[in-house]
C-alpha atoms as a printed R data frame, in Angstrom:
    type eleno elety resid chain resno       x       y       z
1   ATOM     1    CA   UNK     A     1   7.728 -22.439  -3.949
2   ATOM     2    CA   UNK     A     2   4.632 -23.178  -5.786
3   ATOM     3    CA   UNK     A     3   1.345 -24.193  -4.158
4   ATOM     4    CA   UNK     A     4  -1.107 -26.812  -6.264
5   ATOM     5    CA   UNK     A     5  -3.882 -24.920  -4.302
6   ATOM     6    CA   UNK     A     6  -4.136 -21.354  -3.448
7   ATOM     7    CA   UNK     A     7  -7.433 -21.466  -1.828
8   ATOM     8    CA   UNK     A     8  -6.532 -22.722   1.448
9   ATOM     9    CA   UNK     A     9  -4.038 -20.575   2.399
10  ATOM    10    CA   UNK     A    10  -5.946 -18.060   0.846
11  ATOM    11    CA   UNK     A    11  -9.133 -19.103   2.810
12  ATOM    12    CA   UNK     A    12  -6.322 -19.307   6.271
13  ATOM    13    CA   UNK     A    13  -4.748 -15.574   5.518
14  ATOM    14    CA   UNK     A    14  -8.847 -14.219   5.188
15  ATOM    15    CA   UNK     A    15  -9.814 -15.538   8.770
16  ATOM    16    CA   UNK     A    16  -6.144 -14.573  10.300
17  ATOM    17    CA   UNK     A    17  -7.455 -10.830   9.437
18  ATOM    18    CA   UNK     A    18 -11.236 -11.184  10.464
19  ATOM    19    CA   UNK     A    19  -9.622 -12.629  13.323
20  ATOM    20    CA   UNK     A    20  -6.978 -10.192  13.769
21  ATOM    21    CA   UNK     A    21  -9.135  -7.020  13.743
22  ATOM    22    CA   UNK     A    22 -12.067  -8.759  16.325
23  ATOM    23    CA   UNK     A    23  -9.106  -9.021  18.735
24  ATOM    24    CA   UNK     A    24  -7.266  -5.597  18.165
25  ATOM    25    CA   UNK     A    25 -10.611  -3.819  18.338
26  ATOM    26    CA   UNK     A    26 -11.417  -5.734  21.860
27  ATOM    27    CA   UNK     A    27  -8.096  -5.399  23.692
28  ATOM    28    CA   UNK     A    28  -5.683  -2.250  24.291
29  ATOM    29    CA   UNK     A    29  -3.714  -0.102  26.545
30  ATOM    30    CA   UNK     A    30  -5.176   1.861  29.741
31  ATOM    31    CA   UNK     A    31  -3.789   3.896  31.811
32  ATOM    32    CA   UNK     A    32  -3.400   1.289  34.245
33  ATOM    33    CA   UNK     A    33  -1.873  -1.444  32.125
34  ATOM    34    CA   UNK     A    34  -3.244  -4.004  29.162
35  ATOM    35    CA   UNK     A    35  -6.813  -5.073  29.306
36  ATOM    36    CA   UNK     A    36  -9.903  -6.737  27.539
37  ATOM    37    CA   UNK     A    37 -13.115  -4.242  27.065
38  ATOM    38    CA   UNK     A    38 -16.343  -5.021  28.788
39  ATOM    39    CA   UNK     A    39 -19.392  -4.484  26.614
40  ATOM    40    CA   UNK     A    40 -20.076  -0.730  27.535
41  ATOM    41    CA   UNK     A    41 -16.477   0.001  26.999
42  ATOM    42    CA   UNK     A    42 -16.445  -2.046  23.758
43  ATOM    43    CA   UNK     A    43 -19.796  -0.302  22.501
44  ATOM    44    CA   UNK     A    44 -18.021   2.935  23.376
45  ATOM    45    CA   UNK     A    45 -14.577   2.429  21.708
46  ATOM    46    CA   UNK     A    46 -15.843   0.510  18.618
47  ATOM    47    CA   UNK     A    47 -16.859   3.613  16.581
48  ATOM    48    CA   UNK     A    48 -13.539   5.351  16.873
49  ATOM    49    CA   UNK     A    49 -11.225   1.808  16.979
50  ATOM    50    CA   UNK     A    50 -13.378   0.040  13.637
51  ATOM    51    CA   UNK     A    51 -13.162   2.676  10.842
52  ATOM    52    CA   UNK     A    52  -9.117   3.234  11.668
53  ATOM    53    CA   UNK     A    53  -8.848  -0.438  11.448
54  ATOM    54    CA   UNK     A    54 -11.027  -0.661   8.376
55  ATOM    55    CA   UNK     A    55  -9.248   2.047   6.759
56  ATOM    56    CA   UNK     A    56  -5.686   0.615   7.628
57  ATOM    57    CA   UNK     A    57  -6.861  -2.887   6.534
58  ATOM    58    CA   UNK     A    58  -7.809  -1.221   2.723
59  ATOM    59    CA   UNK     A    59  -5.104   1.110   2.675
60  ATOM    60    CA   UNK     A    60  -2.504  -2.119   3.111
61  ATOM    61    CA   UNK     A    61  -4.332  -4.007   0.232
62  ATOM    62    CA   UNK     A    62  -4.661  -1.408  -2.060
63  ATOM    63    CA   UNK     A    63  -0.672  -0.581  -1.688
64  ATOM    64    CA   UNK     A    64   0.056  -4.350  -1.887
65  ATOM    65    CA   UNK     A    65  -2.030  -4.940  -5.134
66  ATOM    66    CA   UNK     A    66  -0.274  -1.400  -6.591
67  ATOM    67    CA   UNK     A    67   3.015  -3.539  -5.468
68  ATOM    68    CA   UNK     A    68   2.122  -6.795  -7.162
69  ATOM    69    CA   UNK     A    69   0.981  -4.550 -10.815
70  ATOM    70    CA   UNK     A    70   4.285  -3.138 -10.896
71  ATOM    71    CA   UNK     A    71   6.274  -5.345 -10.141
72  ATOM    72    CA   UNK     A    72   4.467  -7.743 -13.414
73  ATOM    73    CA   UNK     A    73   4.679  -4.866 -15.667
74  ATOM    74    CA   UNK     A    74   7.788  -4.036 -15.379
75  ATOM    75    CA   UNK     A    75   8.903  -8.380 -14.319
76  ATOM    76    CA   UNK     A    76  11.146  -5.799 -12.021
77  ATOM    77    CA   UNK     A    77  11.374  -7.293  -8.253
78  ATOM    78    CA   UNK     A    78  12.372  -4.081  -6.953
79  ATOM    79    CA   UNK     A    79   9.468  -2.189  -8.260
80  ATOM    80    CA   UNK     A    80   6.824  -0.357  -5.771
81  ATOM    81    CA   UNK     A    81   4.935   2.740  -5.236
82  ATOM    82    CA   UNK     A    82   7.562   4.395  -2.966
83  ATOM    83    CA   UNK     A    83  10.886   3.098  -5.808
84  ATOM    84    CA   UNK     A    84   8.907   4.361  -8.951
85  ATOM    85    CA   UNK     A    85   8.323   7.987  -6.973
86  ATOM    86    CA   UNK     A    86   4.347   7.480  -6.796
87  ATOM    87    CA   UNK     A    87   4.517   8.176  -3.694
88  ATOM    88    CA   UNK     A    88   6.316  11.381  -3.998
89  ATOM    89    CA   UNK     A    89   4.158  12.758  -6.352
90  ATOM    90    CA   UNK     A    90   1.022  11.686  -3.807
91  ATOM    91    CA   UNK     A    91   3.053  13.632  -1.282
92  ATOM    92    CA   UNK     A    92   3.629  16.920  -3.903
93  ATOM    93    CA   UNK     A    93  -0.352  16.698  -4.335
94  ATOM    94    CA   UNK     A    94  -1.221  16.413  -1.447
95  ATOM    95    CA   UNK     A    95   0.954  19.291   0.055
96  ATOM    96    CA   UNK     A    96  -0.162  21.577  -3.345
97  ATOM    97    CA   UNK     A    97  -3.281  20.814  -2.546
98  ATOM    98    CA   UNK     A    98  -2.998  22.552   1.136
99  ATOM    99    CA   UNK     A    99  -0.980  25.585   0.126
100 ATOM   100    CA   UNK     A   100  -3.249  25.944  -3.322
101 ATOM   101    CA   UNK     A   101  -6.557  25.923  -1.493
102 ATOM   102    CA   UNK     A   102  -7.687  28.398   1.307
103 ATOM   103    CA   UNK     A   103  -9.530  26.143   2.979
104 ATOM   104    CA   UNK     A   104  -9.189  22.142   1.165
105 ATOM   105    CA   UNK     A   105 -12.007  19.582   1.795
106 ATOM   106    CA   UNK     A   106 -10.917  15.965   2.111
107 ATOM   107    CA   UNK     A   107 -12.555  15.354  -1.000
108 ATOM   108    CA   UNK     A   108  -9.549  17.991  -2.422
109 ATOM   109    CA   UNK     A   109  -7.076  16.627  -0.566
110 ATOM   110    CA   UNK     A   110  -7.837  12.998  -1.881
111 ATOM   111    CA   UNK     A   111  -7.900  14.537  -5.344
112 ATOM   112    CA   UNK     A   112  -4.914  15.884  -5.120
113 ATOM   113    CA   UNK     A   113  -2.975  13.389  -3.719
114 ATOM   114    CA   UNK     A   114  -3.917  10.829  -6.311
115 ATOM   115    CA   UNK     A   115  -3.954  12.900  -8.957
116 ATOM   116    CA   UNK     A   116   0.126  13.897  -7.606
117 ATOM   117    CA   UNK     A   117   0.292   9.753  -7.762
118 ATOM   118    CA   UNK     A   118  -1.109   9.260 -10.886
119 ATOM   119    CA   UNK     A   119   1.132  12.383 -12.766
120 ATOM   120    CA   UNK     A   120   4.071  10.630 -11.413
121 ATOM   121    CA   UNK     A   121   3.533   7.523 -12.692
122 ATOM   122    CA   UNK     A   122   2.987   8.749 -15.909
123 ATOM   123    CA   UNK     A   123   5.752  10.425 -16.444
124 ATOM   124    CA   UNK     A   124   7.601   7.601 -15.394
125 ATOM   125    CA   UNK     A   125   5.271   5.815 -18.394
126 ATOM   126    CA   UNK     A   126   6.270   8.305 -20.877
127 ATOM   127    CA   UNK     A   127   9.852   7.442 -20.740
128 ATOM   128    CA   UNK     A   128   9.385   3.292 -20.508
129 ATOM   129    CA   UNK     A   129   6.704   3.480 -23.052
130 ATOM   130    CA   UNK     A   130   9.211   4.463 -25.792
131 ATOM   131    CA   UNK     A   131  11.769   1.582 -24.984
132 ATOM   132    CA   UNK     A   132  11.895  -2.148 -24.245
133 ATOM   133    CA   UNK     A   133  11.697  -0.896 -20.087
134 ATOM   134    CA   UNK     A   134  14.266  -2.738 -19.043
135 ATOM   135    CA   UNK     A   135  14.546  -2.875 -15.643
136 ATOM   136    CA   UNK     A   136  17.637  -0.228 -15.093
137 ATOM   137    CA   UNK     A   137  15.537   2.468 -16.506
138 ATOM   138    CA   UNK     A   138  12.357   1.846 -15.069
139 ATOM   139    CA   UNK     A   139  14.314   2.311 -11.702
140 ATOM   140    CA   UNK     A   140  15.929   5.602 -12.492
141 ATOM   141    CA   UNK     A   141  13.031   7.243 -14.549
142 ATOM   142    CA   UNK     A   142  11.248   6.473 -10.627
143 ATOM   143    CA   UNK     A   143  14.073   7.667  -8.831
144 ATOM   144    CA   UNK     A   144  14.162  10.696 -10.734
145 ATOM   145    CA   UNK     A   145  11.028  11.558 -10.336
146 ATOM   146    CA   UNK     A   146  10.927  10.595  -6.555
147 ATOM   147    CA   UNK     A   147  13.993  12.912  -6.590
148 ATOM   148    CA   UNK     A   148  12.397  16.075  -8.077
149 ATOM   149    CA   UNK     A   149   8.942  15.496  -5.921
150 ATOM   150    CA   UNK     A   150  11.075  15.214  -3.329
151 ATOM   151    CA   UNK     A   151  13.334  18.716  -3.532
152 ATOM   152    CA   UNK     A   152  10.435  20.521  -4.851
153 ATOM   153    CA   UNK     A   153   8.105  19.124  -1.149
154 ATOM   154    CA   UNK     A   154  11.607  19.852   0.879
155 ATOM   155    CA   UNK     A   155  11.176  23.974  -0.931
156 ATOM   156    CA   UNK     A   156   7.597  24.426   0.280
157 ATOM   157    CA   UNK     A   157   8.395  22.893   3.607
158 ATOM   158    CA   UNK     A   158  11.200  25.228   4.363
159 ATOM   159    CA   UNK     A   159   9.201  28.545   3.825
160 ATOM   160    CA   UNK     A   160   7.827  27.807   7.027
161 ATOM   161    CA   UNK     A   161   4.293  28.105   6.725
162 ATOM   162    CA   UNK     A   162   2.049  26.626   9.474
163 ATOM   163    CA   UNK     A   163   0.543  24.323   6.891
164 ATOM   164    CA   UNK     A   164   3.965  22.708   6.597
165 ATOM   165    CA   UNK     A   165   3.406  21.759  10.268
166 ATOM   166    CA   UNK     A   166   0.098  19.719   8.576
167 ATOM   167    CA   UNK     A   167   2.087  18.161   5.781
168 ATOM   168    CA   UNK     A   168   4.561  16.710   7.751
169 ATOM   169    CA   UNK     A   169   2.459  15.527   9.959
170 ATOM   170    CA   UNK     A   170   0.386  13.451   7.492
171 ATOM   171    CA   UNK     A   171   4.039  12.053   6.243
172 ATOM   172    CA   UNK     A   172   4.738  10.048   9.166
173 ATOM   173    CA   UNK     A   173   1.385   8.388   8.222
174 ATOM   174    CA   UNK     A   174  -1.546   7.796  10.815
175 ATOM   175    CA   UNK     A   175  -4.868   6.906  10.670
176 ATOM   176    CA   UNK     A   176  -5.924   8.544  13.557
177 ATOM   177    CA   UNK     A   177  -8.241  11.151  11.859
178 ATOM   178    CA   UNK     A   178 -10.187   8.379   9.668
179 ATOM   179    CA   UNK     A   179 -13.940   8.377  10.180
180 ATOM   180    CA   UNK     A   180 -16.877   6.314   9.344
181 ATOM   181    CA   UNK     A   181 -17.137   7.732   5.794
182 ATOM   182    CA   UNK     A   182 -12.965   7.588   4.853
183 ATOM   183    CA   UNK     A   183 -12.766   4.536   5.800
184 ATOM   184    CA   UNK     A   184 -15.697   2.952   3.898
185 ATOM   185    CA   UNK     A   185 -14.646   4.551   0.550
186 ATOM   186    CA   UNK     A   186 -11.066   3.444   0.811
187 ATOM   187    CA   UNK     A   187 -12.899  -0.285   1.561
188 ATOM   188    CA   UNK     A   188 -14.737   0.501  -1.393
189 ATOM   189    CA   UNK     A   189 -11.435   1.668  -3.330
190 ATOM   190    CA   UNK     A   190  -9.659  -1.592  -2.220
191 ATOM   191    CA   UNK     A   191 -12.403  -4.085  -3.051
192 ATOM   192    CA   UNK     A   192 -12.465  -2.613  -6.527
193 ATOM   193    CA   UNK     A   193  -8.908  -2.252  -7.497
194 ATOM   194    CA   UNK     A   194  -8.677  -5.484  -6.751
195 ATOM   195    CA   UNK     A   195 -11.324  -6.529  -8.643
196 ATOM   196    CA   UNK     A   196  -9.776  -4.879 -11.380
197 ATOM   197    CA   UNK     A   197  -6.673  -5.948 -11.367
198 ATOM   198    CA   UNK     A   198  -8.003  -9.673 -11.417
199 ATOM   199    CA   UNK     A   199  -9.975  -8.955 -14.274
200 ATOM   200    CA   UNK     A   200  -6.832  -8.493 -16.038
201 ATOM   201    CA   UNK     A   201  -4.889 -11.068 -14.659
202 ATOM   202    CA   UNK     A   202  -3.958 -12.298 -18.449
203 ATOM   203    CA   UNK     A   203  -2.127  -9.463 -18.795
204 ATOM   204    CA   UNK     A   204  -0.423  -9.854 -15.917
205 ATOM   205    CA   UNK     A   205   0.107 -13.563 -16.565
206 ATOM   206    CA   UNK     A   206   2.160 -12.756 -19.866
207 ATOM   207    CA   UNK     A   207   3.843  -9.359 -18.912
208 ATOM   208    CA   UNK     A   208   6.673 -10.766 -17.233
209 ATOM   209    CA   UNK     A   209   7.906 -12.897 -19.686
210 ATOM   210    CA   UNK     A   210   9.066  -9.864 -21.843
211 ATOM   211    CA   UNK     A   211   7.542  -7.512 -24.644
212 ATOM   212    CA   UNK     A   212   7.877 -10.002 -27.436
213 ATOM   213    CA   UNK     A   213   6.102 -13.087 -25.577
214 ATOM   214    CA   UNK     A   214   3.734 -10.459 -24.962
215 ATOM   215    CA   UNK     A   215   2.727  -9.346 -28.180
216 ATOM   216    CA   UNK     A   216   3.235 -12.426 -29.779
217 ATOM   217    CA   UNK     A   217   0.090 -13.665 -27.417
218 ATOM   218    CA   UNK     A   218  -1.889 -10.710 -28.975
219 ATOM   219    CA   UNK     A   219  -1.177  -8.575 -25.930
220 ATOM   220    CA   UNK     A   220  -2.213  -4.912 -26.432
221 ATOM   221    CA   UNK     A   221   1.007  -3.539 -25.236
222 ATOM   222    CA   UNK     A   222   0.698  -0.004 -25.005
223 ATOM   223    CA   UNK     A   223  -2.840   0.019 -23.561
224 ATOM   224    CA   UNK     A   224  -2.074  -2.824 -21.265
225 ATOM   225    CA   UNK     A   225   0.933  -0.292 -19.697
226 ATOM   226    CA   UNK     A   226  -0.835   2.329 -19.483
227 ATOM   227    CA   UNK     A   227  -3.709   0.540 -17.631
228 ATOM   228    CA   UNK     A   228  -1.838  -0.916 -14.879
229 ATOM   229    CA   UNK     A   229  -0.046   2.162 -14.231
230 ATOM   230    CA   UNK     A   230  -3.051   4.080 -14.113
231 ATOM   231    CA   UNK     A   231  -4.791   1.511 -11.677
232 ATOM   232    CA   UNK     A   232  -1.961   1.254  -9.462
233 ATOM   233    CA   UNK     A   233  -1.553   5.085  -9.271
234 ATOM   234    CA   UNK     A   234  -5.046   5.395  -7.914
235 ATOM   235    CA   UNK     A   235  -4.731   2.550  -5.745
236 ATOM   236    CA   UNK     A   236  -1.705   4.758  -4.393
237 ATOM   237    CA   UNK     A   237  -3.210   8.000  -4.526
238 ATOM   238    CA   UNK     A   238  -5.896   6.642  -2.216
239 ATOM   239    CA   UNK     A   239  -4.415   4.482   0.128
240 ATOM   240    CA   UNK     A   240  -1.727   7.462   0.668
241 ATOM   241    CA   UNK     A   241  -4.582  10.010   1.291
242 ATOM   242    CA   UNK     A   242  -5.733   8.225   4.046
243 ATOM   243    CA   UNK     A   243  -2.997   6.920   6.002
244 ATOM   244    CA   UNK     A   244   0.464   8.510   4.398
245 ATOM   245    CA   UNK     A   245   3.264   7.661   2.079
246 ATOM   246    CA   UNK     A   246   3.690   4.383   3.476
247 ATOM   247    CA   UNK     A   247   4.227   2.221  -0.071
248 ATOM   248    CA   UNK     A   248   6.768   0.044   1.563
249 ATOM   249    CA   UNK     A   249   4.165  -2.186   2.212
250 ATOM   250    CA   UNK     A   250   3.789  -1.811  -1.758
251 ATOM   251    CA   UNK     A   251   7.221  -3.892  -2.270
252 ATOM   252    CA   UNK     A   252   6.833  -6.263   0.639
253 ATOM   253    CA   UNK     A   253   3.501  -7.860   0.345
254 ATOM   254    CA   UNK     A   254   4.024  -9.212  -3.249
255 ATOM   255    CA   UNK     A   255   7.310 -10.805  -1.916
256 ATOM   256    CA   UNK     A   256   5.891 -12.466   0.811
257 ATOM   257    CA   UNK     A   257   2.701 -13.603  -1.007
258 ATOM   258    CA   UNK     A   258   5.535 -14.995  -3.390
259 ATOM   259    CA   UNK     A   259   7.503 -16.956  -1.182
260 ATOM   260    CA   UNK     A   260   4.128 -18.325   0.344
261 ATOM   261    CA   UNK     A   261   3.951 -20.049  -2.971
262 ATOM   262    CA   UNK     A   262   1.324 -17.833  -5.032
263 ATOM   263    CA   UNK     A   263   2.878 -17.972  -8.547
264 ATOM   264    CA   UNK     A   264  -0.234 -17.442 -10.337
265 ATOM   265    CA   UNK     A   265  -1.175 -13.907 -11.141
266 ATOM   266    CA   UNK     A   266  -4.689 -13.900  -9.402
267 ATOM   267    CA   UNK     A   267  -3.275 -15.644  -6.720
268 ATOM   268    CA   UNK     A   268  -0.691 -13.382  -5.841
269 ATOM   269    CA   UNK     A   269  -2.881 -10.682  -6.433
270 ATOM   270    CA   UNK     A   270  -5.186 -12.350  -3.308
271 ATOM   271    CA   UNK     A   271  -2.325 -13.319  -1.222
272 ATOM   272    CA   UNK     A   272  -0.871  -9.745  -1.173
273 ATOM   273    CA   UNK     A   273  -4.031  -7.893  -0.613
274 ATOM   274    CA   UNK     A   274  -4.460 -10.144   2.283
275 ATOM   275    CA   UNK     A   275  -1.210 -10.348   3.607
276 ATOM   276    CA   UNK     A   276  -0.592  -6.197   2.910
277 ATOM   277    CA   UNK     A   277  -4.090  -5.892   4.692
278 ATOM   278    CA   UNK     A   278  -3.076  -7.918   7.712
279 ATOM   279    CA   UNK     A   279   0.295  -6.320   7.756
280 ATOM   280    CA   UNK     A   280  -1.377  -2.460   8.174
281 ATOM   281    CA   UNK     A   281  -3.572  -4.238  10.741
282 ATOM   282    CA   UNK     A   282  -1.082  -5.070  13.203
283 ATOM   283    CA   UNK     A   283   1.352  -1.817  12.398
284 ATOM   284    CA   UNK     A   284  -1.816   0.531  13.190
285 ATOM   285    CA   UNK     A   285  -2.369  -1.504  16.507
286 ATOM   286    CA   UNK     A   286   1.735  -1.247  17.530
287 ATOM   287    CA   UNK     A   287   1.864   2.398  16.369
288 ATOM   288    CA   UNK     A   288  -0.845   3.075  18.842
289 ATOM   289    CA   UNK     A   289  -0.208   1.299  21.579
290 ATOM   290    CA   UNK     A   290   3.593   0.707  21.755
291 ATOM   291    CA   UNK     A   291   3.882   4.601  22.651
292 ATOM   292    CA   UNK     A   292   0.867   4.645  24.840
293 ATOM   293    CA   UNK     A   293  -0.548   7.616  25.232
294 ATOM   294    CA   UNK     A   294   1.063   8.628  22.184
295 ATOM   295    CA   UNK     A   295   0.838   7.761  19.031
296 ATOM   296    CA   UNK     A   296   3.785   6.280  16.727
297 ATOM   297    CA   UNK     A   297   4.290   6.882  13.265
298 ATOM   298    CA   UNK     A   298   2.388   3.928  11.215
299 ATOM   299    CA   UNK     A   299   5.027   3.942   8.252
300 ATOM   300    CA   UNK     A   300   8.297   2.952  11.569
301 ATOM   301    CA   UNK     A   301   5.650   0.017  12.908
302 ATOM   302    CA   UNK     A   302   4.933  -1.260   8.945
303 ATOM   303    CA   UNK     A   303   8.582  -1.386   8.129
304 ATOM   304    CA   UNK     A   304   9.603  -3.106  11.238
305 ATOM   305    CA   UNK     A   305   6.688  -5.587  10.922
306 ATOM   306    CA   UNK     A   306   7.237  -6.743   7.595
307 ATOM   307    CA   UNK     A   307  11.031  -5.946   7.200
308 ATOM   308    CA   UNK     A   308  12.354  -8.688   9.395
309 ATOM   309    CA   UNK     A   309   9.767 -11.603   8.053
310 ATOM   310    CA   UNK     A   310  10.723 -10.603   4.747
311 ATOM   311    CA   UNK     A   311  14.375 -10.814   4.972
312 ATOM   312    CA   UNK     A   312  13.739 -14.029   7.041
313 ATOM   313    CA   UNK     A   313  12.537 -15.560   3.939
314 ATOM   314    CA   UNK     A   314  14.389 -14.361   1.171
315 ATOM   315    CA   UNK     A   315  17.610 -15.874   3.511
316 ATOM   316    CA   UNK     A   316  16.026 -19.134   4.450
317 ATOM   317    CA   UNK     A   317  17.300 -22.303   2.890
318 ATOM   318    CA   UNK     A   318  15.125 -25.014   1.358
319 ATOM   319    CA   UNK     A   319  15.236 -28.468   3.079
């Protein structure tokens, strides 16, 4: 599908998540059962409920417009965060970070964790760059990569240090420990890697229809590649600081914004923020509150959100 006009379903998927996060940050689970805050509770529980949801919100865009670069660069539907090993390499910084430091700040952490992101992706840019990057290779350069991140993060884990304890636990992805401060420079993050990647949206208007179409348009090639990698690396780095390796959301949001009919690069560049944002929204609300008192793992309540509405449209016939 193909919509005429964007803006209205645009405009509808914008006031679905105001919408959405007024209502998850006024209802919830007690002790006793499901219930609506009063004002004093509200007052109480909006300063630890709002940046979480904030942060959640930013963390979903920023994957899902990582998700919609990559997938244009590379005109590669399979193409993500978590399938080209960015988020391995987020999860190698991040845990280097821990056992390289004596005592890490967040500021460290969320250095090196996009940094880990970032030196992923390039390497995976240093192969493709060379060649046409057909699809084939893209995927295993990323799976190779994911592969070594992965055996080398599996090593440190098995020494059995107590600060393995601490990078597992950030794997399973939570938001729990956002405050104030996180969650307003990941908004911050968000708003401007979006902004960014609609600046470019010419580029990503002629990248998929192949290197030579691309050139022949005057396309900077080279630069333009290493530019959107770059950008979605630190949209990855970030939004994996704050709330785990969950880049899933990375390859389903630009699907879905897809099959709502955004064909236009800026478009789906809007639809998946919104729809990646809105996604992370209601998996931080289930992950907390479907195991009340405890808390789920955010990546399980993402996957099994999105998972089922995506394969309900890809297998959906046209009338």
């Amino acid at each position: 599908p193909r919509l005429a006009r964007a803006a209205p379903l645009l405009a509808m998927l914008a006031l679905v998540l105001v919408a959405g996060a007024l209502l998850l940050v006024w209802i919830g689970r007690v002790p006793g059962g499901w219930a609506v805050l009063d004002r004093e509770s509200f007052a109480a529980f909006l300063p630890m409920r709002l940046p979480r949801l904030v942060a959640a919100a930013a963390a979903g865009a920023a994957l899902a417009v990582a998700g919609t670069l990559l997938q244009r660069l590379t005109a590669n539907p399979l193409a993500s965060p978590e399938v080209l090993g960015v988020s391995g390499g987020a999860a190698l910084g991040f845990a280097l970070t821990l056992f390289a430091a004596s005592a890490p700040t967040a500021l460290m952490q969320m250095g090196g964790t996009m940094a880990g992101g970032a030196v992923a992706l390039a390497l995976v840019a240093t192969y493709v760059t060379r060649r046409d990057m057909p699809a084939e290779r893209v995927l295993l350069a990323g799976i190779a990569v994911s592969a070594l991140a992965t055996a080398v993060l599996s090593a440190m884990m098995a020494v059995g240090d107590a600060r393995s304890w601490a990078v597992l636990a950030w794997l399973s992805g939570s938001s729990a420990a956002v405050g104030p401060r996180e969650a307003a420079v990941m908004a911050g993050l968000a708003l401007a890697i979006l902004g960014a990647a609609l600046v470019l949206h010419r580029w990503l208007a002629a990248l998929p229809l192949g290197p030579g179409v691309a050139q022949g348009l005057g396309l900077p090639l080279r630069r333009a590649r290493l530019a959107l990698i770059a950008l979605a690396g630190v949209a990855t780095g970030a939004a994996t600081m704050l709330v785990g390796p969950l880049s899933f959301v990375g390859l389903m949001a630009p699907h879905l914004a897809r099959r709502a009919g955004f064909a236009r690069a800026t478009d789906q560049l809007a639809g998946a923020a919104l729809i990646g944002a809105i996604l992370m929204l209601a998996a931080d609300f289930g992950a907390r509150m479907a195991g009340f008192p405890y808390e789920l793992p955010l990546g399980l309540f993402a996957s099994l959100i999105g998972a089922p509405w995506l394969l309900w449209l890809m297998t959906r016939t046209a009338r």
